Coordinates of C-alpha atoms and ligand atoms in Angstrom, one line a residue:
X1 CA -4.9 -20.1 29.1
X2 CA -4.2 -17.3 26.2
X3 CA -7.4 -15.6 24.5
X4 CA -6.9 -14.7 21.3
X5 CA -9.0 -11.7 20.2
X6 CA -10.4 -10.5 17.2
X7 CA -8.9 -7.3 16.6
X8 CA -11.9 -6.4 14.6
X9 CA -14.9 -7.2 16.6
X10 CA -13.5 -8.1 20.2
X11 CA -15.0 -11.3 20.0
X12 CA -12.6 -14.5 21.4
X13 CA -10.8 -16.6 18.2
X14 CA -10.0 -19.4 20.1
X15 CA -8.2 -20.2 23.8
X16 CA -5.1 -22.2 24.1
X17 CA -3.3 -23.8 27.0
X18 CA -0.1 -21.6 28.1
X19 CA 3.0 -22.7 27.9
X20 CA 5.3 -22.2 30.8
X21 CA 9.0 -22.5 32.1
X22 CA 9.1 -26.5 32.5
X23 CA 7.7 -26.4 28.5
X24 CA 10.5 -24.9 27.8
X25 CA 12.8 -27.3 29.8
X26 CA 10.9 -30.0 28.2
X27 CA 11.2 -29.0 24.5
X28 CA 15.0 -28.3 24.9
X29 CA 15.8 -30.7 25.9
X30 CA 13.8 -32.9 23.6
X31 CA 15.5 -30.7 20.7
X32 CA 19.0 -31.1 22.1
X33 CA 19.0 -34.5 22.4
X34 CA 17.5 -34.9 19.1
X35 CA 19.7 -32.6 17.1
X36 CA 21.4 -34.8 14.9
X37 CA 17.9 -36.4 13.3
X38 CA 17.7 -33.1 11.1
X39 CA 21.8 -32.4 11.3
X40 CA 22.0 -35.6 9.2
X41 CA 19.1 -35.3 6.9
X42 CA 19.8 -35.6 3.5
X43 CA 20.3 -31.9 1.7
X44 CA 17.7 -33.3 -0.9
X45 CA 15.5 -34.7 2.1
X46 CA 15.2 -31.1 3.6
X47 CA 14.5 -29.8 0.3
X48 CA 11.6 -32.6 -0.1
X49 CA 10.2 -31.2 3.6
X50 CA 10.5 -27.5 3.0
X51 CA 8.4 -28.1 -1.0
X52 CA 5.7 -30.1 0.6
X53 CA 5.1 -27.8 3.0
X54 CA 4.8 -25.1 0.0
X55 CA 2.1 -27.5 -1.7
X56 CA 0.0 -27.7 2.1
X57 CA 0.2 -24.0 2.6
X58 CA -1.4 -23.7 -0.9
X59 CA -3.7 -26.4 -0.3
X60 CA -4.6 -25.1 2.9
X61 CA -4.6 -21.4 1.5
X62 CA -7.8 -20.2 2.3
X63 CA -8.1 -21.5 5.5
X64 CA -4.7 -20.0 6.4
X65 CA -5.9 -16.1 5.4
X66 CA -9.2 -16.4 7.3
X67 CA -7.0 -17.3 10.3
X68 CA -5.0 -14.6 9.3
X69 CA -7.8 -12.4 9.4
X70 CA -9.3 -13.4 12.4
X71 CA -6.0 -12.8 14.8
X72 CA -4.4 -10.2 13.1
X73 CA -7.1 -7.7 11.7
X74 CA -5.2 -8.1 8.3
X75 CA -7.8 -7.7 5.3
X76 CA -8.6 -10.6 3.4
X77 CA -6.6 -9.2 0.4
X78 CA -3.7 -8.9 2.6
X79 CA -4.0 -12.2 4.3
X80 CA -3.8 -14.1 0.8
X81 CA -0.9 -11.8 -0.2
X82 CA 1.2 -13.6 3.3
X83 CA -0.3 -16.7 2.9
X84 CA 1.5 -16.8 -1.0
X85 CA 4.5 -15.4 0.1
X86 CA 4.7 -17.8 2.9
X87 CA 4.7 -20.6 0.7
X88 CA 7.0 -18.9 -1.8
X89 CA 9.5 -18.5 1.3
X90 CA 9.5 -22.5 1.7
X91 CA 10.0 -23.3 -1.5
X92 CA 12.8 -20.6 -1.7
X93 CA 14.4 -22.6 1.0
X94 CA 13.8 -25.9 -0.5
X95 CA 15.9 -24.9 -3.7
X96 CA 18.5 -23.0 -1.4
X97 CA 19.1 -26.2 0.7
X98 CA 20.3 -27.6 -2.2
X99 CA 23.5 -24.8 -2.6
X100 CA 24.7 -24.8 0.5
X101 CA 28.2 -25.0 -0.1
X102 CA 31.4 -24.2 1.1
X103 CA 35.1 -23.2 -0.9
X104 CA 38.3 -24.3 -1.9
X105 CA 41.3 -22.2 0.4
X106 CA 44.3 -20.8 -1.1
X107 CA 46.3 -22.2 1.2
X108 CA 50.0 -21.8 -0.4
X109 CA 48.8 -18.1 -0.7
X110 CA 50.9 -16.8 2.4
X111 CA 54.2 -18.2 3.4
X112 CA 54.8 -21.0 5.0
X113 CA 51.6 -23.0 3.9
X114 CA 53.4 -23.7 0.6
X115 CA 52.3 -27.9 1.5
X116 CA 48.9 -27.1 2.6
X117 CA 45.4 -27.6 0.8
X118 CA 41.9 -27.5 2.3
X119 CA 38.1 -25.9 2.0
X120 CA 35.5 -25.0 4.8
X121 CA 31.5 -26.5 4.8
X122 CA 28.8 -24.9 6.1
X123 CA 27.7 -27.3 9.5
X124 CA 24.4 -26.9 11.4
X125 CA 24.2 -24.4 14.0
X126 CA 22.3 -26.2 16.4
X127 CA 19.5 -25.5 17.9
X128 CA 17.5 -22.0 16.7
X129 CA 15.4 -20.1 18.3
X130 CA 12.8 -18.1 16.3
X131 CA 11.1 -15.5 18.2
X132 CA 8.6 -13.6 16.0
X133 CA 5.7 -10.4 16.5
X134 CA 2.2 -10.3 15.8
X135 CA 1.8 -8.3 12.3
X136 CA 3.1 -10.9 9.8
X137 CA 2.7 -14.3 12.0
X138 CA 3.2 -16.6 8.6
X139 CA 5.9 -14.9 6.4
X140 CA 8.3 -14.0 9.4
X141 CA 7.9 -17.5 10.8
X142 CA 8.8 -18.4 7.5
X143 CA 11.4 -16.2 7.6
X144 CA 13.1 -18.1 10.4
X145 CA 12.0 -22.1 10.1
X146 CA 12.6 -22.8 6.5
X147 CA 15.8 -21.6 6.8
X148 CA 16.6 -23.0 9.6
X149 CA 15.5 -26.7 8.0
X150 CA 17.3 -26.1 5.4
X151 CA 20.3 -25.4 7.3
X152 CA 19.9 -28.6 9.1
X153 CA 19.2 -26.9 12.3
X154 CA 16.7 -27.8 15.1
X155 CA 13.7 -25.5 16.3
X156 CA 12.0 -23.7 19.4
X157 CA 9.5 -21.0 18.0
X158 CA 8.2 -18.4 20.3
X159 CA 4.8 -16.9 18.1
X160 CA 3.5 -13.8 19.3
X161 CA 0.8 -14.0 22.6
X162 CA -1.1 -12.1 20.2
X163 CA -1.5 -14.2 17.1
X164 CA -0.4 -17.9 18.2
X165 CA -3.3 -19.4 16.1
X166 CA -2.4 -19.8 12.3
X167 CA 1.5 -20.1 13.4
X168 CA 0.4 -23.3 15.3
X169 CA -1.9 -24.5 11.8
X170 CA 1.8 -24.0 10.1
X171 CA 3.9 -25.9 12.5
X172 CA 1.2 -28.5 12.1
X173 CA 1.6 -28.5 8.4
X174 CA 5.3 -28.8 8.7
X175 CA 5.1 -32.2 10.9
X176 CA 2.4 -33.6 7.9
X177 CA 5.6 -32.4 5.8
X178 CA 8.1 -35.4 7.0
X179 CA 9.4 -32.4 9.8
X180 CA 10.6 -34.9 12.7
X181 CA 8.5 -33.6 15.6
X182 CA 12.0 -33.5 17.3
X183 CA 13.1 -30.8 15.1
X184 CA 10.4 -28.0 16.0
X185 CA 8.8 -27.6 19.5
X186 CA 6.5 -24.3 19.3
X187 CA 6.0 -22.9 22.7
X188 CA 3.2 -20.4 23.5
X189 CA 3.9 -18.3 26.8
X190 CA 4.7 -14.3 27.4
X191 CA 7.9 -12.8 26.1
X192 CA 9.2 -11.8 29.5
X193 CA 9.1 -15.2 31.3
X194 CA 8.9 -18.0 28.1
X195 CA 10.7 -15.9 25.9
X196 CA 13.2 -14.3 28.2
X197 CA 14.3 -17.9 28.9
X198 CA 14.7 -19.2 25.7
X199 CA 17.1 -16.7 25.2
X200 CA 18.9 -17.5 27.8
X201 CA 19.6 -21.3 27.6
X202 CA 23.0 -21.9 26.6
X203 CA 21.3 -24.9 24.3
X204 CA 20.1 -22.4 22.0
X205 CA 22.8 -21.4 19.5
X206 CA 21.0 -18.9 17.8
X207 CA 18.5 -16.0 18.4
X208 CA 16.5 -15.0 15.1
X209 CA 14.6 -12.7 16.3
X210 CA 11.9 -10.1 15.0
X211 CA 10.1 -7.4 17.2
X212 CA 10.4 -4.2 18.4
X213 CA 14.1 -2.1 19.1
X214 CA 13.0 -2.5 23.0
X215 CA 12.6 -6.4 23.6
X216 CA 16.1 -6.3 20.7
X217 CA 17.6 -4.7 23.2
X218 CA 16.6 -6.6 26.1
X219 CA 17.6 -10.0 24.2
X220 CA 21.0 -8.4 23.5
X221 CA 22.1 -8.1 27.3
X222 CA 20.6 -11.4 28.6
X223 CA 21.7 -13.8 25.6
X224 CA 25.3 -14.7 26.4
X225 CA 27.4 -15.9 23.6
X226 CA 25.3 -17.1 21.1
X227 CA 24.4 -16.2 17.1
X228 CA 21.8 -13.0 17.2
X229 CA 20.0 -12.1 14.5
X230 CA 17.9 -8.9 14.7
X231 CA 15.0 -7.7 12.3
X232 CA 13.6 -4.2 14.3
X233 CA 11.7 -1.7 14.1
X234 CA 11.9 1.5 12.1
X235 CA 10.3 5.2 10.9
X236 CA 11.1 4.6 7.2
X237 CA 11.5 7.5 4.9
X238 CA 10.2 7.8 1.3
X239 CA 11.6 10.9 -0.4
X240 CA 10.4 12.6 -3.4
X241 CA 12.8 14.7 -5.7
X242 CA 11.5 17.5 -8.0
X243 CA 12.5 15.6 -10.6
X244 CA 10.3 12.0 -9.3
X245 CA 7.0 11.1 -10.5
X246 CA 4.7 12.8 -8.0
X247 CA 1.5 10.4 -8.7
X248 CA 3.9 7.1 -8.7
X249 CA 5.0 8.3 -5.1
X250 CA 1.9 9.2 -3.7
X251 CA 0.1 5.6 -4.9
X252 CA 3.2 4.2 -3.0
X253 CA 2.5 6.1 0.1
X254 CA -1.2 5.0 0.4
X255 CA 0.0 1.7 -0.5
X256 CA 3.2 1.3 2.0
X257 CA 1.8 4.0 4.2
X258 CA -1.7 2.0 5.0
X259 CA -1.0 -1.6 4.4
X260 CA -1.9 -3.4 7.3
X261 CA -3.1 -0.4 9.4
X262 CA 0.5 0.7 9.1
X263 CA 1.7 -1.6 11.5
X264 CA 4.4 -3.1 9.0
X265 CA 8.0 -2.6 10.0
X266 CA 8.9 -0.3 6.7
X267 CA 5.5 0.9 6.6
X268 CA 6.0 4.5 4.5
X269 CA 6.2 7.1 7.7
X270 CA 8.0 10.0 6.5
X271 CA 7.3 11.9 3.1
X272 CA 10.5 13.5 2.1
X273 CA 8.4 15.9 -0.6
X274 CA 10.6 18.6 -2.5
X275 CA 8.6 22.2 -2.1
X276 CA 8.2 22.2 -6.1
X277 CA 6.2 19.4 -6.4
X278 CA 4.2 20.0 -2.4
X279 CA 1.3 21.0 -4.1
X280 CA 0.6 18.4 -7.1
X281 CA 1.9 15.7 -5.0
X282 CA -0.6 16.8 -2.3
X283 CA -3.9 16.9 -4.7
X284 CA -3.1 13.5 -6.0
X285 CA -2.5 11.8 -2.8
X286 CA -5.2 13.3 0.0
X287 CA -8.1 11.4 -2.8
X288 CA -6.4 8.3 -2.9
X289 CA -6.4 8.2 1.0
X290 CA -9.6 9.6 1.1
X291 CA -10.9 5.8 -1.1
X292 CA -9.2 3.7 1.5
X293 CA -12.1 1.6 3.2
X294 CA -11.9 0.8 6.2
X295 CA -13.9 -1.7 8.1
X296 CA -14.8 -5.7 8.2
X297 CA -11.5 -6.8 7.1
X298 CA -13.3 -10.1 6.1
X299 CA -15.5 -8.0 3.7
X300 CA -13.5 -8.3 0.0
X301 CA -14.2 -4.2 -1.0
X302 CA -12.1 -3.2 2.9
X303 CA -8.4 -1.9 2.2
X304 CA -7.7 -1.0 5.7
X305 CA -8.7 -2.9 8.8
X306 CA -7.9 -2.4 12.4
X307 CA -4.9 -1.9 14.9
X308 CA -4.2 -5.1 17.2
X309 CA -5.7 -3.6 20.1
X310 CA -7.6 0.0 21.3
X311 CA -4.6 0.7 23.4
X312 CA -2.4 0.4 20.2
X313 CA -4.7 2.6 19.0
X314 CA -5.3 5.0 21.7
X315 CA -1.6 5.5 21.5
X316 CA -1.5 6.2 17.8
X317 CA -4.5 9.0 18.6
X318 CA -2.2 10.4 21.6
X319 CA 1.3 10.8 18.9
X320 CA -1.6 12.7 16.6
X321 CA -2.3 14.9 19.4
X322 CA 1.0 15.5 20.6
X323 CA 1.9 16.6 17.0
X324 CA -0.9 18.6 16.6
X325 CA -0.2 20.4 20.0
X326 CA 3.3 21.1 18.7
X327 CA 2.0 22.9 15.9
X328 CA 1.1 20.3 13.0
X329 CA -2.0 20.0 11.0
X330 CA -4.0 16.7 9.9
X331 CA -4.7 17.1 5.9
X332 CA -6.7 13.7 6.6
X333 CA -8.0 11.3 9.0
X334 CA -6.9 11.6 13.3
X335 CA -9.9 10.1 13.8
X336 CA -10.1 6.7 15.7
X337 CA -13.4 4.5 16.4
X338 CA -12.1 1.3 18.7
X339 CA -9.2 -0.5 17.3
X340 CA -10.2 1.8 14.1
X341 CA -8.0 4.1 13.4
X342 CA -8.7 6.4 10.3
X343 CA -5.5 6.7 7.3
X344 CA -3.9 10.0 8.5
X345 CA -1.9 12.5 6.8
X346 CA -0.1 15.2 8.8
X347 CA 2.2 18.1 7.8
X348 CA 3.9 21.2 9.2
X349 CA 5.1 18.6 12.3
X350 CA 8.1 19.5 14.0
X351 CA 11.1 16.8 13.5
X352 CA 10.9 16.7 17.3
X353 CA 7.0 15.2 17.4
X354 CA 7.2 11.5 18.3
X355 CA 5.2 10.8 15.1
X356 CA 8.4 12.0 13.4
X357 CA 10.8 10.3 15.9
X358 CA 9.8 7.3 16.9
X359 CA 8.1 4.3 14.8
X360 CA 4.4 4.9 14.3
X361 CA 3.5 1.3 13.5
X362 CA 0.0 3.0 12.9
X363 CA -1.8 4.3 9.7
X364 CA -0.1 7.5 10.0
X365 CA 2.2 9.6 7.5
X366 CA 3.6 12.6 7.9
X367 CA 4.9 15.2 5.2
X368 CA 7.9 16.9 5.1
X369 CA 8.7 19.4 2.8
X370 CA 12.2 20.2 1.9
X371 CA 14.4 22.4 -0.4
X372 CA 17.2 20.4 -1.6
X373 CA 18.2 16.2 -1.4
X374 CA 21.3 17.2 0.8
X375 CA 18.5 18.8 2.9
X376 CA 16.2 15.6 3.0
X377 CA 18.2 13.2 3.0
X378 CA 20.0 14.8 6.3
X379 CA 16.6 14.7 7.6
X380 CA 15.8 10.8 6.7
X381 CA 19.2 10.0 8.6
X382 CA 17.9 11.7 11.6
X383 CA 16.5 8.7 13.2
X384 CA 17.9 5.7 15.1
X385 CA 16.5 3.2 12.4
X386 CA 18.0 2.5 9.3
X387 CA 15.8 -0.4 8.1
X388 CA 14.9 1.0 4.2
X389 CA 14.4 3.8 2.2
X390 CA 12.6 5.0 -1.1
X391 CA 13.6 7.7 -3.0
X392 CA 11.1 8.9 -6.7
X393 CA 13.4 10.6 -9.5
X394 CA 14.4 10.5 -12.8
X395 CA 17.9 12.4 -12.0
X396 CA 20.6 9.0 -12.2
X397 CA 23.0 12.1 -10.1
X398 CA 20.2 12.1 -7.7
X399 CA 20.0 8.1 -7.0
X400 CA 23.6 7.4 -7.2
X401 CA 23.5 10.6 -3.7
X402 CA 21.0 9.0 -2.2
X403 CA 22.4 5.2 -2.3
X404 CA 25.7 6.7 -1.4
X405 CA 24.7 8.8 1.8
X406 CA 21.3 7.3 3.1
X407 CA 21.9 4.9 6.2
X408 CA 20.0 2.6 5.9
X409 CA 19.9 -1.7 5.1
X410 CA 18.3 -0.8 1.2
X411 CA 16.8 1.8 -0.8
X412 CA 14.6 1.5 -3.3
X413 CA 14.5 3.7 -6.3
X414 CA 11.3 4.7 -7.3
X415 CA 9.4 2.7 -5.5
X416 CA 8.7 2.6 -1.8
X417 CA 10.8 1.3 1.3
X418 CA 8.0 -1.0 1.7
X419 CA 8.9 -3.2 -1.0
X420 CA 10.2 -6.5 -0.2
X421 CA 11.0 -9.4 -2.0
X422 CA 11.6 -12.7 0.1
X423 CA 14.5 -13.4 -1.5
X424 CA 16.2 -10.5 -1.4
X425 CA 19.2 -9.7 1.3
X426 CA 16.9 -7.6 4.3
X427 CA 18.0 -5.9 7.2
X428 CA 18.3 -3.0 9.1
X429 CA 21.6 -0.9 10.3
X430 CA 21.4 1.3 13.4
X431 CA 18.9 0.5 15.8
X432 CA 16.9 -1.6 12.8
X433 CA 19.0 -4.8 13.6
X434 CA 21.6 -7.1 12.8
X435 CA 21.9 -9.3 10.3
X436 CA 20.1 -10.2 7.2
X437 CA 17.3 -12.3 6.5
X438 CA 15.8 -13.3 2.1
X439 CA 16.4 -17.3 2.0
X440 CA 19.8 -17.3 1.1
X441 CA 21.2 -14.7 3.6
X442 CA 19.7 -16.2 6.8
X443 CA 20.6 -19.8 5.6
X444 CA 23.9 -18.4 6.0
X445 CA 24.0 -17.0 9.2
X446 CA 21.9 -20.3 10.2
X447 CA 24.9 -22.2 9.4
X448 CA 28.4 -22.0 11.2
X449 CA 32.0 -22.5 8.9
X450 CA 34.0 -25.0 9.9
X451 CA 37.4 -25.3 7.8
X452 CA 39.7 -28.2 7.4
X453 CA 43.4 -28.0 6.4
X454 CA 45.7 -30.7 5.0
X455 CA 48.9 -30.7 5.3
X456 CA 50.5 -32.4 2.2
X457 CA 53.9 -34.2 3.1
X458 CA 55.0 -34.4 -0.6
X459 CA 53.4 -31.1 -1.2
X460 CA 51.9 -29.6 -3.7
X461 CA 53.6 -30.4 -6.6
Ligands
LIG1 P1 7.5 -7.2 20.4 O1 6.6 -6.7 21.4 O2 8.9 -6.9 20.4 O3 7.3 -8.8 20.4 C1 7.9 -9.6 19.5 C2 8.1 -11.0 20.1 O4 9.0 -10.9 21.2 C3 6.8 -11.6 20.7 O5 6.8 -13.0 20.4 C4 7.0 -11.3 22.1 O6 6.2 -12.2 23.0 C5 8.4 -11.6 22.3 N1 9.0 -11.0 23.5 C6 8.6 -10.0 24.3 N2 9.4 -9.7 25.3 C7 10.4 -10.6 25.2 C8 11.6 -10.9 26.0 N3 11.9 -10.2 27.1 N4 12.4 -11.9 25.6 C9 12.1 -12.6 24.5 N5 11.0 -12.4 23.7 C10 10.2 -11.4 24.1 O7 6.9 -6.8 18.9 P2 5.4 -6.7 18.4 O8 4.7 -5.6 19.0 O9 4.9 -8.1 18.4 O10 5.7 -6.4 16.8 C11 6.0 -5.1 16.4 C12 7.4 -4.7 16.3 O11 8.0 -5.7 15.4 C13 7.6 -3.4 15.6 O12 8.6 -2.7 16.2 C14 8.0 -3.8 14.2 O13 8.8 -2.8 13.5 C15 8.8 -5.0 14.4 N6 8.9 -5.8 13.2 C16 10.1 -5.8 12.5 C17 10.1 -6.5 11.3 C18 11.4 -6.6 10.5 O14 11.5 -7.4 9.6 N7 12.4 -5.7 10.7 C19 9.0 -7.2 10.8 C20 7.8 -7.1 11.5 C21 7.8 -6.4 12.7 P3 4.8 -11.7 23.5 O15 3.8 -11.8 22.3 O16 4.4 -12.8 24.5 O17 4.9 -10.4 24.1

């Protein structure tokens, strides 16, 4: 059995039967044989499935952020944000089903294919696999599965061990939809046995993965030849010029900095803040974090509510420590009651400390001041993520540098790497991933090309 815990309280959610190694057997094989039932559903038929499972999310809305709340630790006001966006994300995919088109080739554009005319479509992939983490259960699973409908593609979804519960109320949802059960087997069980051989089976033709860089890595080396499609971690940089709104910036830190107890992918980690502005941009921001409330994240009035588990934590408070050994201060917070840990604010760290280094995924942000952009934005690149970045300024000479030189998958401008839109292209380079996920981007990877040629005898003409 798998316990799911309240990250809050301790108490148990709910228990549910494991799945194993023959449940995988058993829903491959059910998917593979089964492939064509969603291969040959109607585009407008997929689009019908993906909007009525909009209208169920919504009319199951409330229900869905409790769960939310309850598995995750996510605050009420954050559980109704992913609960909306889920159902945004469906519907996204219910208009993109209907695009998904191919083009005319040029044939007679090279010599000796002066008699030739043909086009490629876009063709189901197969059978997907969608392998998600425990932060953002509905809107990555999203992320993957109405895509992957809309693609025509069949489904084995891997939720995290963590947060199984509101992912299963979803799949549910999705079978009320019209989904044929034979399109999307959900399978419960620990990364390293169930999901390790998931990624393995050479029925699976794609691996849409997100997690952490370490279990990216691992998928990487044990997946064969098959589609991969990467969405990682990362220890995303916000910088802020001299010539950048201090007070926007610093509401965009303790809003990307905090959200879910920082344990968001392109949660705001490092404060790029030019020396000329240290101070203001300082005053304004230590009140604001000093407001957050954290607590019952079932209570409306909490901002912040707890990490997914006292060892997550515990390890959080031991990065604090280790940068305060090294030298750095805390402006505000370090402390940690439970799976509590308090919004944090460090400065003065050396770029060696792992709270610099290496992703937080905690309610911790660090402040670096700097001198010039070439300065910061050398320092933002210092890192083996690349997922986004936000840079605050009113200089156009400044933006156009940073869009040019920063590595990473988007930047923002004046506003924070945390921003996301679900239809937007997303993605990491570096160690942040592979590939690109926002509707239209994934449906495209979540369909293979295949192109046919004619070979005119009369030609042409
Ligand atoms: P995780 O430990 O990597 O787990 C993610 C998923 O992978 C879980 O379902 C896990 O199953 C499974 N898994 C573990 N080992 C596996 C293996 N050997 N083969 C196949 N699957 C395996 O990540 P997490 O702690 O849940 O989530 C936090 C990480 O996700 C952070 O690094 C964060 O940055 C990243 N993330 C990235 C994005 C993005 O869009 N770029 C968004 C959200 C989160 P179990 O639950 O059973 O271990």
């Amino acid at each position: 059995m798998i316990s799911v815990f309240n990250p809050y309280d301790g108490t148990i959610v709910d228990s549910i039967t494991e799945s194993n190694l023959e449940d995988v057997e058993e829903a491959l094989s059910i998917l593979d044989k089964n492939k064509k039932i969603i291969g040959n559903l109607p585009l407008y038929k997929r689009a019908e499935i993906l909007f009525n499972t909009a209208k169920l999310i919504e009319k199951n809305s409330e229900n869905l952020a409790i769960s939310l709340v309850k598995e995750v630790g996510k605050t009420i006001k954050e559980a109704r944000i992913e609960v909306r966006r889920t159902a945004e994300i469906f519907r996204l995919a219910g208009e993109e089903a209907k695009r998904i088109h191919g083009e005319t080739l040029p044939f007679d554009s090279v010599k000796n294919s002066e008699n030739k005319l043909g086009f490629f479509i876009r063709i189901p992939v197969g059978i997907i696999a969608a392998i998600t983490p425990f932060n953002v259960p509905l809107a990555l699973a999203a992320h993957k599965i109405a895509p992957a409908i809309a693609g025509g593609n069949s489904i084995i979804f891997k939720p995290s061990t963590l947060t199984p519960l509101t992912d299963l109320k979803l799949c549910q949802l999705l079978y009320e939809s019209g989904l044929p059960e034979e399109a999307l087997k959900v399978v419960v069980g620990p990364g390293e046995t169930v999901g390790e051989a998931i990624v393995k089976d050479q029925r699976v033709r794609m691996i849409s993965f997100t997690g952490s860089r370490e279990v990216g890595f691992n998928i990487v080396k044990k997946a064969g030849i098959k589609k991969i499609s990467l969405e990682l971690g990362s220890n995303s940089a916000l910088i802020l010029s001299d010539k950048g709104d201090y007070k926007s910036c610093a509401e965009v830190t303790v809003k990307g900095g905090y959200a879910v107890a920082g344990q968001v992918c392109i949660s705001v980690q490092r404060v790029l803040v030019h020396k000329k502005v240290l101070e203001d941009y300082l005053n304004y921001l230590i009140p604001l974090v000093e407001n957050i409330k954290i607590g019952n994240p079932m209570k409306e009035e909490t901002d912040m509510g707890p990490m997914i588990t006292e060892s997550a934590a515990k390890r959080v408070e031991e990065w604090i420590r280790e940068a305060v050994n090294l030298g750095g201060k805390i402006l505000i917070g370090g402390e940690r009651d439970r799976t509590l840990m308090e919004p944090t604010v460090l400065i003065d760290v050396p770029l060696e400390a792992k709270v610099i280094k290496e992703e937080v995924f905690g309610p911790v942000v660090t402040i670096i001041p700097f001198e010039s952009l070439e300065e910061a934005i050398k320092i933002a690149n210092d890192s083996k993520y690349g997922l986004q970045a936000g840079i605050f300024t009113d200089d156009l000479e400044e933006v156009f540098y940073a869009i040019k030189n920063l590595e990473v998958g988007g930047i923002m401008v004046n506003e924070g790497p945390s921003y996301r839109a679900d239809f937007m292209p997303y993605g990491g380079v570096k160690d942040s991933g592979i590939g690109r996920e926002g509707v239209k981007y994934a449906l495209e990877e979540m369909t293979e090309i295949k192109t046919i040629c004619f070979n005119l005898k009369g030609g042409l003409s």
